[in-house]
Amino acid sequence: MVVDPRLSINQATIKYADLATALRVTQDAGVQAIGVWREPVHEVGLDVAARMLTDSGLRFTTHCRSGFFTMPEGPARRASIDDNRVAIEEAATLAAAGAPGSTAVLVLVAGGLVDGSRDLIGARERVREAIGELVPDAAAAGVQLAIEPLHPMYASDRCVVSTLGQALDIAADFDAATVGVTVDTFHIWWDRDVLASIARAGAEGRIATYQVCDWKTPLAADVLLSRHYPGDGVIDFASLTRAVEATGYDRDIEVEIFKEEIWATEPLEAVRRTAAGFAAAVSPHLLESRS
Amino acid sequence: MVVDPRLSINQATIKYADLATALRVTQDAGVQAIGVWREPVHEVGLDVAARMLTDSGLRFTTHCRSGFFTMPEGPARRASIDDNRVAIEEAATLAAAGAPGSTAVLVLVAGGLVDGSRDLIGARERVREAIGELVPDAAAAGVQLAIEPLHPMYASDRCVVSTLGQALDIAADFDAATVGVTVDTFHIWWDRDVLASIARAGAEGRIATYQVCDWKTPLAADVLLSRHYPGDGVIDFASLTRAVEATGYDRDIEVEIFKEEIWATEPLEAVRRTAAGFAAAVSPHLLESRS
């Protein structure tokens, strides 16, 4: 099987693999890049994780994930900001440890409404303020923060930023090298403005990472776990991928799938199936390749 | 308990009640208006249903629901258009049979992607075309079609119109007396543009019906059944209701809840709880009352 040279496996796709396993199966499948989650990095420690990444020869594409700063001022907010600063340092270290072509990107998920609150507008403003606090750290570390809009079904409990347009409006207050956006097909495919928003994101230099997975109904009982291999659902990867490519985006492209059935698959097999889905559904729409 | 005079019980809230029961418990609870579903009307026949409605003394607020016309030209599309014409006649008949203040409104749900299709843009265009076909019939019958945007989590399998702005853009091709929109809090509360879109809908004279119910997570395993009594979730009924009222909307306000636990409640009790939730969460934000 030909593996697309721009494919990156987001570690969440093989959630139950530890970092060593994730790196090994990604290599073994012939994939050249990986997006990493914080928890498996913490399990081995950052320095060890960085060395393992270097030894793997893989490119590092994103560090997932941080954010969760919709709460009002107080100890919980301070703890979140501090933890985000740690995540920025982690992203910088891992990107430096990855193969040439790695990107120092930290994915940010805004967080939901705090308990008892109905104030979406206020929560969104606190997201903007938190990013403003983190920008100097990210700039100093050479890390691009990637605000990720999540599907509106997560607006109350996970992410008050629901569209790419919203994410871009928050990012607009900051330098594009430091604050970008995550373009994840699963979250934004339904948006009437999605192609225009992708074009805008590209024109503003803010596409930090392009992530692909598919949407299919019925949704899983836990709607967090409703993602599918590219091509198994209804998302039009042709129009979305071409729109991203048309902006000049030339970074790796992650597949990030949360799904019990895929997590129950042997990790190397899951990576191979991911690569096959990507090759069939996404690769034909890429303008250029690293190969 | 004081029952708000503008409250209307959408029959879906007491789904397992037949039409006779639904009318009776709505009256018994002191509610003055009802929104009706097609299936229970068909069970007794339109003429009988109209007589029952007249005898109840209730106002009729909406006929639910029709639409489902995203398919390409062919027998299935013709059958859908024909069925929508029947629904228009039903809405006109029932509105005439309801008490003074009844509104001849037919709620339209666009439909999802047809099997195997990924063409959201084409599906949306076919919605516009179908409405164009129905407008002469609706105008002749004095019925206002109410395009209902559904939450983006239903975009693939139920409704390709996901925001109030989209619904208004489709409606814009037609006369406002004949084509309006449904403003349902459950579907649009998350939208950053929701208040502006409500203002626009009002300015264009297109708010055919305002419907309220609440959003709370975790969502039910079947996401269609995730609605809650007003006040039990996170929706800010203050800002949404004030925005609707500020447009001059003075029609009844429906509560439409799909939820197994509520359906399992004795219908009169469910209507009373609905009235209590409405009185607490919505009534304080109404500018005017019919009483």
PDB file of C-alpha atoms in Angstrom, chain A residues 77-287:
ATOM      1  CA  ARG A  77      -8.473  29.884  35.861  1.00  0.00           C
ATOM      2  CA  ARG A  78      -4.935  30.491  37.109  1.00  0.00           C
ATOM      3  CA  ALA A  79      -4.313  26.738  37.217  1.00  0.00           C
ATOM      4  CA  SER A  80      -5.544  26.438  33.641  1.00  0.00           C
ATOM      5  CA  ILE A  81      -3.353  29.277  32.384  1.00  0.00           C
ATOM      6  CA  ASP A  82      -0.342  27.769  34.156  1.00  0.00           C
ATOM      7  CA  ASP A  83      -1.037  24.372  32.676  1.00  0.00           C
ATOM      8  CA  ASN A  84      -1.343  25.917  29.228  1.00  0.00           C
ATOM      9  CA  ARG A  85       2.107  27.442  29.704  1.00  0.00           C
ATOM     10  CA  VAL A  86       3.471  23.991  30.466  1.00  0.00           C
ATOM     11  CA  ALA A  87       1.789  22.652  27.335  1.00  0.00           C
ATOM     12  CA  ILE A  88       3.422  25.393  25.253  1.00  0.00           C
ATOM     13  CA  GLU A  89       6.839  24.336  26.512  1.00  0.00           C
ATOM     14  CA  GLU A  90       6.023  20.707  25.786  1.00  0.00           C
ATOM     15  CA  ALA A  91       4.997  21.546  22.221  1.00  0.00           C
ATOM     16  CA  ALA A  92       8.224  23.471  21.634  1.00  0.00           C
ATOM     17  CA  THR A  93      10.359  20.659  23.001  1.00  0.00           C
ATOM     18  CA  LEU A  94       8.601  17.968  20.995  1.00  0.00           C
ATOM     19  CA  ALA A  95       8.656  19.958  17.768  1.00  0.00           C
ATOM     20  CA  ALA A  96      12.408  20.452  18.186  1.00  0.00           C
ATOM     21  CA  ALA A  97      12.804  16.716  18.756  1.00  0.00           C
ATOM     22  CA  GLY A  98      10.826  15.712  15.693  1.00  0.00           C
ATOM     23  CA  ALA A  99      12.273  15.206  12.235  1.00  0.00           C
ATOM     24  CA  PRO A 100      12.754  18.195   9.902  1.00  0.00           C
ATOM     25  CA  GLY A 101       9.383  19.508   8.790  1.00  0.00           C
ATOM     26  CA  SER A 102       7.910  19.226  12.292  1.00  0.00           C
ATOM     27  CA  THR A 103       5.528  21.992  13.289  1.00  0.00           C
ATOM     28  CA  ALA A 104       5.335  23.506  16.763  1.00  0.00           C
ATOM     29  CA  VAL A 105       1.558  23.586  17.086  1.00  0.00           C
ATOM     30  CA  LEU A 106      -0.484  23.389  20.279  1.00  0.00           C
ATOM     31  CA  VAL A 107      -4.171  22.624  19.773  1.00  0.00           C
ATOM     32  CA  LEU A 108      -6.490  24.634  22.033  1.00  0.00           C
ATOM     33  CA  VAL A 109     -10.038  23.582  22.918  1.00  0.00           C
ATOM     34  CA  ALA A 110     -11.845  26.484  24.529  1.00  0.00           C
ATOM     35  CA  GLY A 111     -13.903  24.669  27.154  1.00  0.00           C
ATOM     36  CA  GLY A 112     -17.640  24.782  27.817  1.00  0.00           C
ATOM     37  CA  LEU A 113     -19.956  26.753  30.042  1.00  0.00           C
ATOM     38  CA  VAL A 114     -19.009  26.527  33.688  1.00  0.00           C
ATOM     39  CA  ASP A 115     -21.565  24.850  35.936  1.00  0.00           C
ATOM     40  CA  GLY A 116     -24.705  26.893  36.317  1.00  0.00           C
ATOM     41  CA  SER A 117     -23.751  29.458  33.685  1.00  0.00           C
ATOM     42  CA  ARG A 118     -25.764  30.309  30.578  1.00  0.00           C
ATOM     43  CA  ASP A 119     -23.405  33.085  29.502  1.00  0.00           C
ATOM     44  CA  LEU A 120     -21.941  31.915  26.186  1.00  0.00           C
ATOM     45  CA  ILE A 121     -20.902  35.414  25.202  1.00  0.00           C
ATOM     46  CA  GLY A 122     -18.956  35.939  28.402  1.00  0.00           C
ATOM     47  CA  ALA A 123     -17.328  32.519  28.125  1.00  0.00           C
ATOM     48  CA  ARG A 124     -16.134  33.332  24.615  1.00  0.00           C
ATOM     49  CA  GLU A 125     -14.678  36.615  25.788  1.00  0.00           C
ATOM     50  CA  ARG A 126     -12.753  34.802  28.516  1.00  0.00           C
ATOM     51  CA  VAL A 127     -11.293  32.518  25.849  1.00  0.00           C
ATOM     52  CA  ARG A 128      -9.977  35.547  24.008  1.00  0.00           C
ATOM     53  CA  GLU A 129      -8.498  36.941  27.213  1.00  0.00           C
ATOM     54  CA  ALA A 130      -6.808  33.651  28.095  1.00  0.00           C
ATOM     55  CA  ILE A 131      -5.211  33.439  24.672  1.00  0.00           C
ATOM     56  CA  GLY A 132      -4.014  36.998  25.116  1.00  0.00           C
ATOM     57  CA  GLU A 133      -2.266  35.931  28.299  1.00  0.00           C
ATOM     58  CA  LEU A 134      -0.590  32.999  26.596  1.00  0.00           C
ATOM     59  CA  VAL A 135       0.570  34.775  23.457  1.00  0.00           C
ATOM     60  CA  PRO A 136       3.855  36.112  24.898  1.00  0.00           C
ATOM     61  CA  ASP A 137       4.784  32.627  26.103  1.00  0.00           C
ATOM     62  CA  ALA A 138       3.861  31.019  22.810  1.00  0.00           C
ATOM     63  CA  ALA A 139       5.773  33.645  20.838  1.00  0.00           C
ATOM     64  CA  ALA A 140       8.847  33.217  23.007  1.00  0.00           C
ATOM     65  CA  ALA A 141       8.673  29.453  22.565  1.00  0.00           C
ATOM     66  CA  GLY A 142       8.041  29.655  18.833  1.00  0.00           C
ATOM     67  CA  VAL A 143       4.780  27.757  19.234  1.00  0.00           C
ATOM     68  CA  GLN A 144       1.648  28.439  17.175  1.00  0.00           C
ATOM     69  CA  LEU A 145      -1.544  28.114  19.203  1.00  0.00           C
ATOM     70  CA  ALA A 146      -4.283  26.476  17.144  1.00  0.00           C
ATOM     71  CA  ILE A 147      -7.782  27.447  18.259  1.00  0.00           C
ATOM     72  CA  GLU A 148     -10.045  24.537  17.401  1.00  0.00           C
ATOM     73  CA  PRO A 149     -13.710  25.165  16.736  1.00  0.00           C
ATOM     74  CA  LEU A 150     -15.703  22.152  17.856  1.00  0.00           C
ATOM     75  CA  HIS A 151     -19.029  21.047  16.431  1.00  0.00           C
ATOM     76  CA  PRO A 152     -21.961  22.973  17.968  1.00  0.00           C
ATOM     77  CA  MET A 153     -23.132  19.803  19.703  1.00  0.00           C
ATOM     78  CA  TYR A 154     -20.233  20.369  22.103  1.00  0.00           C
ATOM     79  CA  ALA A 155     -20.965  24.073  22.663  1.00  0.00           C
ATOM     80  CA  SER A 156     -22.258  23.738  26.211  1.00  0.00           C
ATOM     81  CA  ASP A 157     -19.864  21.277  27.792  1.00  0.00           C
ATOM     82  CA  ARG A 158     -16.640  21.309  25.817  1.00  0.00           C
ATOM     83  CA  CYS A 159     -16.076  24.220  23.470  1.00  0.00           C
ATOM     84  CA  VAL A 160     -17.894  27.528  23.193  1.00  0.00           C
ATOM     85  CA  VAL A 161     -16.120  28.211  19.887  1.00  0.00           C
ATOM     86  CA  SER A 162     -18.279  26.453  17.294  1.00  0.00           C
ATOM     87  CA  THR A 163     -17.261  27.713  13.865  1.00  0.00           C
ATOM     88  CA  LEU A 164     -14.097  28.474  11.983  1.00  0.00           C
ATOM     89  CA  GLY A 165     -15.306  32.050  11.581  1.00  0.00           C
ATOM     90  CA  GLN A 166     -15.529  32.452  15.347  1.00  0.00           C
ATOM     91  CA  ALA A 167     -12.068  30.988  15.838  1.00  0.00           C
ATOM     92  CA  LEU A 168     -10.643  33.354  13.246  1.00  0.00           C
ATOM     93  CA  ASP A 169     -12.300  36.342  14.874  1.00  0.00           C
ATOM     94  CA  ILE A 170     -10.606  35.472  18.152  1.00  0.00           C
ATOM     95  CA  ALA A 171      -7.288  34.823  16.422  1.00  0.00           C
ATOM     96  CA  ALA A 172      -7.542  38.168  14.610  1.00  0.00           C
ATOM     97  CA  ASP A 173      -6.394  40.010  17.721  1.00  0.00           C
ATOM     98  CA  PHE A 174      -3.007  38.304  17.539  1.00  0.00           C
ATOM     99  CA  ASP A 175      -0.083  37.641  15.235  1.00  0.00           C
ATOM    100  CA  ALA A 176      -0.744  34.725  12.882  1.00  0.00           C
ATOM    101  CA  ALA A 177       2.599  33.099  13.607  1.00  0.00           C
ATOM    102  CA  THR A 178       1.484  32.734  17.210  1.00  0.00           C
ATOM    103  CA  VAL A 179      -2.277  32.211  16.989  1.00  0.00           C
ATOM    104  CA  GLY A 180      -3.793  30.073  14.266  1.00  0.00           C
ATOM    105  CA  VAL A 181      -6.717  27.713  13.962  1.00  0.00           C
ATOM    106  CA  THR A 182      -7.336  24.004  13.672  1.00  0.00           C
ATOM    107  CA  VAL A 183      -9.327  23.053  10.580  1.00  0.00           C
ATOM    108  CA  ASP A 184     -10.946  19.715  11.492  1.00  0.00           C
ATOM    109  CA  THR A 185     -13.444  18.397   8.953  1.00  0.00           C
ATOM    110  CA  PHE A 186     -15.558  16.610  11.561  1.00  0.00           C
ATOM    111  CA  HIS A 187     -16.390  19.835  13.340  1.00  0.00           C
ATOM    112  CA  ILE A 188     -17.004  22.213  10.468  1.00  0.00           C
ATOM    113  CA  TRP A 189     -18.187  20.233   7.440  1.00  0.00           C
ATOM    114  CA  TRP A 190     -21.830  21.260   7.966  1.00  0.00           C
ATOM    115  CA  ASP A 191     -21.124  25.018   8.015  1.00  0.00           C
ATOM    116  CA  ARG A 192     -22.518  26.895   5.074  1.00  0.00           C
ATOM    117  CA  ASP A 193     -19.585  29.295   5.327  1.00  0.00           C
ATOM    118  CA  VAL A 194     -16.905  26.627   5.640  1.00  0.00           C
ATOM    119  CA  LEU A 195     -15.207  27.126   2.268  1.00  0.00           C
ATOM    120  CA  ALA A 196     -15.125  30.886   2.673  1.00  0.00           C
ATOM    121  CA  SER A 197     -13.788  30.518   6.196  1.00  0.00           C
ATOM    122  CA  ILE A 198     -11.027  28.163   5.025  1.00  0.00           C
ATOM    123  CA  ALA A 199     -10.046  30.666   2.353  1.00  0.00           C
ATOM    124  CA  ARG A 200     -10.003  33.417   4.954  1.00  0.00           C
ATOM    125  CA  ALA A 201      -7.937  31.298   7.344  1.00  0.00           C
ATOM    126  CA  GLY A 202      -5.429  30.678   4.599  1.00  0.00           C
ATOM    127  CA  ALA A 203      -5.279  34.288   3.496  1.00  0.00           C
ATOM    128  CA  GLU A 204      -4.607  35.274   7.088  1.00  0.00           C
ATOM    129  CA  GLY A 205      -1.883  32.619   7.426  1.00  0.00           C
ATOM    130  CA  ARG A 206      -3.690  30.897  10.248  1.00  0.00           C
ATOM    131  CA  ILE A 207      -4.189  27.257   9.231  1.00  0.00           C
ATOM    132  CA  ALA A 208      -1.995  25.690  11.889  1.00  0.00           C
ATOM    133  CA  THR A 209      -3.194  22.178  11.201  1.00  0.00           C
ATOM    134  CA  TYR A 210      -5.650  20.427   8.884  1.00  0.00           C
ATOM    135  CA  GLN A 211      -7.243  17.365  10.449  1.00  0.00           C
ATOM    136  CA  VAL A 212      -9.541  14.898   8.735  1.00  0.00           C
ATOM    137  CA  CYS A 213     -12.016  12.290   9.821  1.00  0.00           C
ATOM    138  CA  ASP A 214     -15.535  11.468   8.744  1.00  0.00           C
ATOM    139  CA  TRP A 215     -19.092  12.011   9.990  1.00  0.00           C
ATOM    140  CA  LYS A 216     -21.799   9.382   9.873  1.00  0.00           C
ATOM    141  CA  THR A 217     -25.110   8.890  11.628  1.00  0.00           C
ATOM    142  CA  PRO A 218     -26.457   7.535  13.835  1.00  0.00           C
ATOM    143  CA  LEU A 219     -24.050   9.237  16.184  1.00  0.00           C
ATOM    144  CA  ALA A 220     -22.523   7.087  18.915  1.00  0.00           C
ATOM    145  CA  ALA A 221     -24.293   7.156  22.274  1.00  0.00           C
ATOM    146  CA  ASP A 222     -21.339   9.223  23.499  1.00  0.00           C
ATOM    147  CA  VAL A 223     -21.229  11.867  20.786  1.00  0.00           C
ATOM    148  CA  LEU A 224     -17.536  12.421  21.435  1.00  0.00           C
ATOM    149  CA  LEU A 225     -16.876   9.004  19.929  1.00  0.00           C
ATOM    150  CA  SER A 226     -18.715   9.403  16.640  1.00  0.00           C
ATOM    151  CA  ARG A 227     -15.813   9.811  14.254  1.00  0.00           C
ATOM    152  CA  HIS A 228     -14.992   7.564  11.323  1.00  0.00           C
ATOM    153  CA  TYR A 229     -12.153   6.747   8.954  1.00  0.00           C
ATOM    154  CA  PRO A 230     -12.023   9.232   6.049  1.00  0.00           C
ATOM    155  CA  GLY A 231     -14.361   7.997   3.341  1.00  0.00           C
ATOM    156  CA  ASP A 232     -16.671   6.018   5.642  1.00  0.00           C
ATOM    157  CA  GLY A 233     -19.156   8.860   6.054  1.00  0.00           C
ATOM    158  CA  VAL A 234     -20.705  11.845   4.338  1.00  0.00           C
ATOM    159  CA  ILE A 235     -18.023  14.531   4.489  1.00  0.00           C
ATOM    160  CA  ASP A 236     -17.021  15.941   1.113  1.00  0.00           C
ATOM    161  CA  PHE A 237     -13.231  15.726   1.461  1.00  0.00           C
ATOM    162  CA  ALA A 238     -12.808  16.856  -2.131  1.00  0.00           C
ATOM    163  CA  SER A 239     -14.133  20.374  -1.633  1.00  0.00           C
ATOM    164  CA  LEU A 240     -12.699  20.838   1.864  1.00  0.00           C
ATOM    165  CA  THR A 241      -9.236  19.498   1.020  1.00  0.00           C
ATOM    166  CA  ARG A 242      -9.021  21.471  -2.199  1.00  0.00           C
ATOM    167  CA  ALA A 243     -10.011  24.610  -0.307  1.00  0.00           C
ATOM    168  CA  VAL A 244      -7.254  24.018   2.239  1.00  0.00           C
ATOM    169  CA  GLU A 245      -4.690  23.215  -0.429  1.00  0.00           C
ATOM    170  CA  ALA A 246      -5.684  26.283  -2.433  1.00  0.00           C
ATOM    171  CA  THR A 247      -4.524  28.461   0.444  1.00  0.00           C
ATOM    172  CA  GLY A 248      -1.004  27.119   0.072  1.00  0.00           C
ATOM    173  CA  TYR A 249      -1.183  24.914   3.144  1.00  0.00           C
ATOM    174  CA  ASP A 250       1.686  22.443   2.775  1.00  0.00           C
ATOM    175  CA  ARG A 251       1.969  20.943   6.244  1.00  0.00           C
ATOM    176  CA  ASP A 252       1.136  17.377   7.184  1.00  0.00           C
ATOM    177  CA  ILE A 253      -2.497  16.386   7.567  1.00  0.00           C
ATOM    178  CA  GLU A 254      -3.615  14.552  10.667  1.00  0.00           C
ATOM    179  CA  VAL A 255      -6.257  11.911  11.029  1.00  0.00           C
ATOM    180  CA  GLU A 256      -7.756  12.113  14.505  1.00  0.00           C
ATOM    181  CA  ILE A 257     -10.536   9.647  15.267  1.00  0.00           C
ATOM    182  CA  PHE A 258     -12.227   9.031  18.601  1.00  0.00           C
ATOM    183  CA  LYS A 259     -14.146   5.803  18.257  1.00  0.00           C
ATOM    184  CA  GLU A 260     -14.424   2.757  20.477  1.00  0.00           C
ATOM    185  CA  GLU A 261     -14.380   0.262  17.620  1.00  0.00           C
ATOM    186  CA  ILE A 262     -11.188   1.769  16.229  1.00  0.00           C
ATOM    187  CA  TRP A 263      -9.602   1.923  19.670  1.00  0.00           C
ATOM    188  CA  ALA A 264     -10.396  -1.797  20.019  1.00  0.00           C
ATOM    189  CA  THR A 265      -8.524  -2.528  16.771  1.00  0.00           C
ATOM    190  CA  GLU A 266      -4.893  -3.643  17.030  1.00  0.00           C
ATOM    191  CA  PRO A 267      -2.972  -0.324  16.722  1.00  0.00           C
ATOM    192  CA  LEU A 268      -0.873  -1.200  13.668  1.00  0.00           C
ATOM    193  CA  GLU A 269      -3.997  -2.383  11.896  1.00  0.00           C
ATOM    194  CA  ALA A 270      -5.833   0.833  12.872  1.00  0.00           C
ATOM    195  CA  VAL A 271      -2.984   2.928  11.466  1.00  0.00           C
ATOM    196  CA  ARG A 272      -2.969   0.927   8.241  1.00  0.00           C
ATOM    197  CA  ARG A 273      -6.713   1.349   7.820  1.00  0.00           C
ATOM    198  CA  THR A 274      -6.330   5.050   8.527  1.00  0.00           C
ATOM    199  CA  ALA A 275      -3.649   5.288   5.855  1.00  0.00           C
ATOM    200  CA  ALA A 276      -5.856   3.426   3.377  1.00  0.00           C
ATOM    201  CA  GLY A 277      -8.845   5.679   4.072  1.00  0.00           C
ATOM    202  CA  PHE A 278      -6.658   8.754   3.728  1.00  0.00           C
ATOM    203  CA  ALA A 279      -5.169   7.534   0.450  1.00  0.00           C
ATOM    204  CA  ALA A 280      -8.616   6.935  -1.001  1.00  0.00           C
ATOM    205  CA  ALA A 281     -10.560   9.902   0.358  1.00  0.00           C
ATOM    206  CA  VAL A 282      -8.021  12.691   0.842  1.00  0.00           C
ATOM    207  CA  SER A 283      -4.868  12.107  -1.226  1.00  0.00           C
ATOM    208  CA  PRO A 284      -6.574  12.536  -4.614  1.00  0.00           C
ATOM    209  CA  HIS A 285      -7.394  16.102  -3.644  1.00  0.00           C
ATOM    210  CA  LEU A 286      -3.922  17.184  -2.583  1.00  0.00           C
ATOM    211  CA  LEU A 287      -2.131  19.593  -4.852  1.00  0.00           C
TER     212      LEU A 287
END
